[in-house]
Coordinates of N, CA and C in Angstrom, one line a residue:
N1 N 97.7 108.6 90.9 CA 96.7 109.4 91.3 C 95.7 108.5 92.4
D2 N 96.1 108.5 94.1 CA 95.5 108.0 94.9 C 93.9 107.3 95.3
L3 N 93.2 108.6 94.7 CA 91.7 108.3 94.5 C 91.5 106.8 93.5
H4 N 92.5 107.0 92.2 CA 91.9 106.3 90.9 C 92.3 104.7 91.7
A5 N 93.3 105.0 92.6 CA 94.1 103.3 92.9 C 93.2 102.9 94.3
I6 N 92.4 103.8 95.0 CA 91.8 103.4 96.1 C 90.6 102.6 95.1
T7 N 90.0 103.8 94.3 CA 88.1 103.2 93.5 C 88.7 101.6 92.8
Q8 N 89.9 101.5 92.6 CA 90.2 100.7 91.6 C 90.6 99.1 92.0
S9 N 90.5 99.4 93.9 CA 91.1 98.0 94.8 C 89.9 97.9 95.2
R10 N 88.8 98.6 95.4 CA 87.4 98.6 95.6 C 86.8 97.3 94.8
Q11 N 87.0 97.9 93.8 CA 86.6 97.1 92.8 C 86.9 95.6 92.1
T12 N 88.2 95.9 92.3 CA 88.9 94.4 92.1 C 88.8 93.2 93.7
I13 N 88.0 93.7 95.1 CA 88.0 93.2 95.5 C 86.3 92.9 96.1
S14 N 85.6 93.8 94.8 CA 83.9 93.9 94.1 C 84.1 92.2 93.5
E15 N 85.1 92.1 92.6 CA 85.1 90.9 91.8 C 84.8 89.7 92.1
I16 N 86.1 90.3 93.5 CA 86.1 88.9 94.0 C 85.4 88.1 94.5
V17 N 84.2 88.8 95.9 CA 83.6 88.7 96.7 C 82.9 88.2 95.7
Q18 N 82.8 88.6 94.1 CA 81.5 88.6 93.7 C 81.9 87.2 92.9
R19 N 82.6 86.3 92.8 CA 83.6 85.5 92.3 C 83.4 85.9 90.8
R20 N 83.6 87.3 90.4 CA 84.2 87.2 89.6 C 85.2 87.5 89.2
D21 N 86.2 86.9 89.2 CA 87.5 87.3 89.9 C 88.0 86.3 90.8
P22 N 88.7 85.4 90.6 CA 89.1 83.6 90.8 C 90.7 83.8 92.1
R23 N 90.8 85.6 91.5 CA 91.6 85.3 92.7 C 91.1 84.7 93.8
L24 N 92.6 84.6 95.8 CA 91.5 84.7 96.6 C 92.6 85.9 97.4
L25 N 91.2 86.5 98.4 CA 91.7 87.8 98.4 C 92.4 87.7 100.6
V26 N 92.8 88.4 100.1 CA 94.3 88.2 101.7 C 94.2 89.3 102.2
G27 N 93.8 89.5 103.2 CA 93.6 91.5 103.7 C 95.8 90.7 104.8
C28 N 96.4 92.1 104.5 CA 97.3 91.2 105.2 C 97.7 92.8 106.7
D29 N 97.9 93.2 108.2 CA 98.2 94.1 109.0 C 98.6 93.8 110.1
P30 N 99.0 94.9 110.1 CA 99.9 95.1 111.6 C 98.6 95.3 112.3
C31 N 99.0 94.6 114.1 CA 98.0 95.6 114.8 C 97.0 96.4 114.9
S32 N 97.8 97.9 114.8 CA 98.2 98.8 114.8 C 99.2 99.6 114.4
I33 N 99.5 100.3 113.9 CA 100.3 101.2 113.4 C 100.9 102.6 114.9
H34 N 102.3 101.9 115.0 CA 102.5 102.5 116.5 C 103.6 103.9 115.4
D35 N 104.6 102.9 113.8 CA 105.8 104.0 113.9 C 105.5 104.4 112.2
V36 N 105.2 105.3 112.2 CA 105.0 105.4 110.4 C 106.6 104.7 109.2
D37 N 107.2 104.7 110.3 CA 108.8 104.0 108.7 C 108.6 103.0 108.6
V38 N 108.3 102.2 110.1 CA 108.3 101.0 110.0 C 107.0 100.1 108.7
A39 N 106.0 101.0 109.2 CA 104.5 100.6 108.5 C 104.7 100.7 106.7
L40 N 105.3 101.9 106.7 CA 105.4 102.1 105.0 C 106.7 101.3 104.3
D41 N 107.7 100.6 105.3 CA 108.8 99.5 104.6 C 107.7 97.8 104.8
Y42 N 106.9 97.6 105.7 CA 105.9 97.0 105.6 C 104.9 97.0 104.6
A43 N 104.4 98.3 105.2 CA 103.8 98.7 102.8 C 104.6 97.9 102.1
K44 N 105.7 98.8 101.7 CA 106.7 98.5 100.0 C 106.8 96.6 99.9
R45 N 107.6 96.2 101.3 CA 108.0 94.4 100.9 C 106.3 93.7 100.6
L46 N 105.0 94.3 101.1 CA 104.3 93.2 100.4 C 103.4 93.7 99.8
K47 N 103.6 95.4 98.7 CA 103.6 95.9 97.1 C 104.7 94.2 96.8
V48 N 105.6 94.3 96.7 CA 106.2 93.5 95.7 C 106.3 92.3 96.0
L49 N 105.9 91.3 97.9 CA 105.0 90.4 97.8 C 103.3 89.8 96.9
A50 N 103.1 91.0 96.4 CA 101.9 91.3 96.2 C 101.3 91.3 94.6
S51 N 103.0 91.3 93.9 CA 103.2 92.1 92.6 C 103.6 90.2 92.0
E52 N 104.2 89.7 93.0 CA 104.9 89.0 92.6 C 103.5 86.9 92.1
L53 N 103.1 87.1 92.9 CA 101.6 86.6 93.6 C 100.4 87.2 92.6
T54 N 100.5 87.9 92.2 CA 98.7 89.0 91.7 C 98.1 88.0 90.2
D55 N 99.0 86.3 90.1 CA 97.9 85.7 89.5 C 97.2 84.7 90.1
S56 N 97.2 84.9 91.2 CA 96.2 84.3 92.3 C 95.8 84.9 93.3
L57 N 96.1 85.5 94.4 CA 95.8 86.0 94.9 C 95.9 87.5 94.9
Y58 N 95.1 88.5 95.6 CA 95.2 89.9 95.6 C 95.1 90.2 97.6
I59 N 96.1 91.1 97.4 CA 96.6 91.3 99.1 C 96.9 92.3 99.1
V60 N 95.7 92.9 100.4 CA 96.1 94.4 100.7 C 96.0 94.5 101.7
M61 N 95.8 95.5 102.6 CA 97.3 96.1 103.2 C 96.1 96.9 104.3
R62 N 95.6 96.3 105.7 CA 94.6 96.9 106.6 C 95.2 97.3 106.9
V63 N 95.3 98.8 107.3 CA 95.9 99.3 107.9 C 95.4 100.7 109.1
Y64 N 95.4 100.3 110.4 CA 94.5 101.3 112.1 C 95.6 101.8 112.2
F65 N 94.9 103.4 112.9 CA 96.5 103.9 113.3 C 95.9 104.0 114.6
E66 N 95.2 103.5 115.3 CA 94.7 103.5 117.1 C 94.5 101.4 117.3
K67 N 94.2 101.5 118.8 CA 93.5 100.1 118.9 C 91.8 100.4 119.8
P68 N 91.5 99.7 118.6 CA 89.5 100.0 119.1 C 90.0 99.5 120.8
R69 N 90.4 98.1 120.5 CA 90.2 97.4 121.6 C 90.3 96.9 122.6
T70 N 92.0 98.2 122.7 CA 92.1 98.1 123.7 C 91.8 99.6 124.5
T71 N 91.7 98.7 125.8 CA 90.7 99.7 126.9 C 91.8 100.3 127.9
V72 N 92.8 99.7 128.0 CA 94.1 100.5 129.1 C 94.9 100.7 128.3
G73 N 96.1 101.1 128.3 CA 97.5 101.8 127.8 C 96.9 102.5 126.5
W74 N 98.6 102.4 125.7 CA 98.5 102.1 124.4 C 97.4 102.0 123.7
K75 N 97.2 103.4 123.7 CA 95.9 103.3 122.5 C 95.7 102.9 120.9
G76 N 97.3 103.7 120.6 CA 97.3 103.7 119.0 C 98.1 104.7 118.7
L77 N 98.8 104.8 117.5 CA 99.4 106.2 116.7 C 99.0 107.8 117.3
I78 N 97.4 108.0 117.2 CA 96.6 109.1 116.9 C 95.6 109.3 118.6

């Protein structure tokens, strides 16, 4: 269930920020999403890495669908 996964992730992040979880929080991201297939491939690979390092790191993927600081040129996927 997607809602459960989001809720669980937020709880874990809160625990890390409040130092009740000793792991290091790592946010990984592409600058912005411009190709959905590439983004899904990246997410799948990141999930494997996150599973391997879960004892010491909590890895999350940050995703933007547009480039908020870009004023000229490509604005992002949406």
